[in-house]
């Protein structure tokens, strides 16, 4: 197991804008590579961000205003690509940060895309279905000239599920007169979506983990796993690992979690959740007990999978994390400072920009299929995804060992190298000298 020391990262105040904190990754990666200053200059800020106010007629006849954004961070490798989220915490800073991360994620996965992101500041749980449809369609109306199959491509994210995406794609088709809506991925299969999308992101993280199993010294028949967040990602990851012999000892969602050292069956835990609305009370193979989200993170296990929210592991709790490997399925679950401390302590963190790059990888395959008009079966999608994940995971692992940095830094170096090549290919200051 590699015990490379991570770069020392100074503690950054929680009030520092998110984008500024995220750019720290860029600064660290630049230190490792001989990057031309033109490239660094270009990646400091988004290329463009459009801010609008969506005015929605509510069911009771009133009109309400919702702030909304779409950011194209960098498009040197191709059209920008990124999800659109509906959440009360959505802000300009958050959207630009997510678009920054997408720039590197697409490069790590070697996709011909740059990074983008969008969102609306709204608690969509408080909207009726008709209000939600009006909001989804109005978002597309507002951003129709900003997005496009060769410019900026949308995908689902928090609280933008299949039907929201279908309304958005339908609106885009109406506006453009092109029924295939190639500017939007994550569509239902009957509306130009792809096979294999439902579990794609979790499956990619699973391929990455299985690929590095030997290097991590993990034996699937003995390994234990704790999963925070039992939604799409957490559930599918648990199911895949369980089928390969891993013991899932804990799982949680926003209502709390369950712990059973003898193991849980993900399918029966999910059935319990469907029946009762919570995981709490689900039975495993031994003495199952309730566990809080905070305690789950600190369990003694081989693999910890944060699959819920950002900033779950920080300097507050990172010294209590006992898992040997952390597989980041959520975006940004481990803070930069916590990553540095945990890496120095010999823990291995498979970073989000690698572990969940599978979502955008399969979105790319949807875009390719929409453009060619020829659709693949699920096994072809899975094979293509497996190849991409194994190739890029191996590349990041090799860099981690070669230059003695954390896997996160290695992933940023890997992505930056590709992005820099695309910027430099258009000429830098050196050309004019
Ligand atoms: P989801 O909504 O299906 O599931 C999220 C789960 O997290 C739910 O079970 C929810 O109850 C749980 N949760 C919420 N707050 C929690 C808390 N405080 N503690 C523990 N659990 C909590 O979402 P998803 O598609 O599984 O995505 C999870 C995360 O991964 C999100 O942050 C998302 O942005 C990110 N992500 C998703 C994809 C994808 O393709 N689905 C791709 C990349 C990144």
PDB file of C-alpha atoms and ligand atoms in Angstrom, residues 85 98 105 117 156-159 197-198 200-202 228-235 252-256 273 293 306-310 312 329-331 356-360, ligand 1:
ATOM      1  CA  UNK A  85     -29.944  20.823  -9.616  1.00  0.00           C
ATOM      2  CA  UNK A  98     -19.465  22.364  -9.417  1.00  0.00           C
ATOM      3  CA  UNK A 105     -13.949  15.228 -14.044  1.00  0.00           C
ATOM      4  CA  UNK A 117     -23.353  23.154 -14.189  1.00  0.00           C
ATOM      5  CA  UNK A 156     -29.834  15.291 -13.961  1.00  0.00           C
ATOM      6  CA  UNK A 157     -28.528  16.207 -10.518  1.00  0.00           C
ATOM      7  CA  UNK A 158     -30.087  16.689  -7.093  1.00  0.00           C
ATOM      8  CA  UNK A 159     -33.916  16.664  -7.349  1.00  0.00           C
ATOM      9  CA  UNK A 197     -27.789   4.949 -16.965  1.00  0.00           C
ATOM     10  CA  UNK A 198     -29.662   4.072 -13.763  1.00  0.00           C
ATOM     11  CA  UNK A 200     -23.960   3.854 -14.115  1.00  0.00           C
ATOM     12  CA  UNK A 201     -22.393   6.167 -11.545  1.00  0.00           C
ATOM     13  CA  UNK A 202     -22.315   3.628  -8.728  1.00  0.00           C
ATOM     14  CA  UNK A 228     -23.580   6.854   3.885  1.00  0.00           C
ATOM     15  CA  UNK A 229     -26.585   7.728   1.690  1.00  0.00           C
ATOM     16  CA  UNK A 230     -28.805   4.926   0.492  1.00  0.00           C
ATOM     17  CA  UNK A 231     -30.235   6.630  -2.603  1.00  0.00           C
ATOM     18  CA  UNK A 232     -29.449   5.822  -6.204  1.00  0.00           C
ATOM     19  CA  UNK A 233     -25.680   5.691  -5.732  1.00  0.00           C
ATOM     20  CA  UNK A 234     -25.458   4.145  -2.286  1.00  0.00           C
ATOM     21  CA  UNK A 235     -27.992   1.423  -2.991  1.00  0.00           C
ATOM     22  CA  UNK A 252     -27.845   5.279   6.251  1.00  0.00           C
ATOM     23  CA  UNK A 253     -29.983   7.986   4.735  1.00  0.00           C
ATOM     24  CA  UNK A 254     -31.210  11.393   5.899  1.00  0.00           C
ATOM     25  CA  UNK A 255     -33.434   9.730   8.558  1.00  0.00           C
ATOM     26  CA  UNK A 256     -30.595   7.681  10.147  1.00  0.00           C
ATOM     27  CA  UNK A 273     -37.208   1.564   3.179  1.00  0.00           C
ATOM     28  CA  UNK A 293     -24.826   9.237  10.272  1.00  0.00           C
ATOM     29  CA  UNK A 306     -19.900   8.585   1.254  1.00  0.00           C
ATOM     30  CA  UNK A 307     -22.786   8.698  -1.229  1.00  0.00           C
ATOM     31  CA  UNK A 308     -24.935  11.545   0.087  1.00  0.00           C
ATOM     32  CA  UNK A 309     -23.730  15.127   0.451  1.00  0.00           C
ATOM     33  CA  UNK A 310     -20.727  17.453   0.346  1.00  0.00           C
ATOM     34  CA  UNK A 312     -19.229  15.064   5.464  1.00  0.00           C
ATOM     35  CA  UNK A 329     -19.374   8.589  -4.755  1.00  0.00           C
ATOM     36  CA  UNK A 330     -20.875  11.940  -3.677  1.00  0.00           C
ATOM     37  CA  UNK A 331     -19.297  15.183  -4.872  1.00  0.00           C
ATOM     38  CA  UNK A 356     -18.151   9.213  -9.935  1.00  0.00           C
ATOM     39  CA  UNK A 357     -16.905  10.274 -13.369  1.00  0.00           C
ATOM     40  CA  UNK A 358     -18.865   7.227 -14.561  1.00  0.00           C
ATOM     41  CA  UNK A 359     -22.102   9.263 -14.533  1.00  0.00           C
ATOM     42  CA  UNK A 360     -20.834  11.724 -17.111  1.00  0.00           C
TER      43      UNK A 360
HETATM   44  P1  LIG B   1     -30.232  10.412  -4.213  1.00  0.00           P
HETATM   45  O1  LIG B   1     -31.080  11.607  -3.955  1.00  0.00           O
HETATM   46  O2  LIG B   1     -30.809   9.243  -4.932  1.00  0.00           O
HETATM   47  O3  LIG B   1     -29.693   9.841  -2.792  1.00  0.00           O
HETATM   48  C1  LIG B   1     -29.127  10.628  -1.810  1.00  0.00           C
HETATM   49  C2  LIG B   1     -29.249   9.857  -0.503  1.00  0.00           C
HETATM   50  O4  LIG B   1     -28.564  10.560   0.515  1.00  0.00           O
HETATM   51  C3  LIG B   1     -30.691   9.696  -0.022  1.00  0.00           C
HETATM   52  O5  LIG B   1     -30.866   8.375   0.432  1.00  0.00           O
HETATM   53  C4  LIG B   1     -30.793  10.673   1.150  1.00  0.00           C
HETATM   54  O6  LIG B   1     -31.741  10.281   2.128  1.00  0.00           O
HETATM   55  C5  LIG B   1     -29.387  10.569   1.674  1.00  0.00           C
HETATM   56  N1  LIG B   1     -29.024  11.679   2.540  1.00  0.00           N
HETATM   57  C6  LIG B   1     -29.371  12.987   2.456  1.00  0.00           C
HETATM   58  N2  LIG B   1     -28.845  13.657   3.502  1.00  0.00           N
HETATM   59  C7  LIG B   1     -28.135  12.760   4.216  1.00  0.00           C
HETATM   60  C8  LIG B   1     -27.354  12.832   5.392  1.00  0.00           C
HETATM   61  N3  LIG B   1     -27.198  13.978   6.049  1.00  0.00           N
HETATM   62  N4  LIG B   1     -26.765  11.711   5.834  1.00  0.00           N
HETATM   63  C9  LIG B   1     -26.906  10.529   5.194  1.00  0.00           C
HETATM   64  N5  LIG B   1     -27.642  10.398   4.095  1.00  0.00           N
HETATM   65  C10 LIG B   1     -28.238  11.497   3.617  1.00  0.00           C
HETATM   66  O7  LIG B   1     -28.905  10.966  -4.906  1.00  0.00           O
HETATM   67  P2  LIG B   1     -27.795  10.130  -5.696  1.00  0.00           P
HETATM   68  O8  LIG B   1     -28.109  10.150  -7.139  1.00  0.00           O
HETATM   69  O9  LIG B   1     -27.582   8.831  -5.006  1.00  0.00           O
HETATM   70  O10 LIG B   1     -26.540  11.075  -5.488  1.00  0.00           O
HETATM   71  C11 LIG B   1     -25.872  11.180  -4.238  1.00  0.00           C
HETATM   72  C12 LIG B   1     -24.800  12.226  -4.347  1.00  0.00           C
HETATM   73  O11 LIG B   1     -23.914  11.900  -5.406  1.00  0.00           O
HETATM   74  C13 LIG B   1     -25.278  13.633  -4.655  1.00  0.00           C
HETATM   75  O12 LIG B   1     -24.475  14.522  -3.926  1.00  0.00           O
HETATM   76  C14 LIG B   1     -25.027  13.832  -6.138  1.00  0.00           C
HETATM   77  O13 LIG B   1     -24.765  15.162  -6.493  1.00  0.00           O
HETATM   78  C15 LIG B   1     -23.793  12.984  -6.326  1.00  0.00           C
HETATM   79  N6  LIG B   1     -23.654  12.474  -7.687  1.00  0.00           N
HETATM   80  C16 LIG B   1     -24.643  11.723  -8.256  1.00  0.00           C
HETATM   81  C17 LIG B   1     -24.467  11.239  -9.549  1.00  0.00           C
HETATM   82  C18 LIG B   1     -25.508  10.353 -10.185  1.00  0.00           C
HETATM   83  O14 LIG B   1     -25.313   9.986 -11.364  1.00  0.00           O
HETATM   84  N7  LIG B   1     -26.549   9.958  -9.486  1.00  0.00           N
HETATM   85  C19 LIG B   1     -23.294  11.520 -10.266  1.00  0.00           C
HETATM   86  C20 LIG B   1     -22.288  12.277  -9.643  1.00  0.00           C
HETATM   87  C21 LIG B   1     -22.481  12.741  -8.343  1.00  0.00           C
END
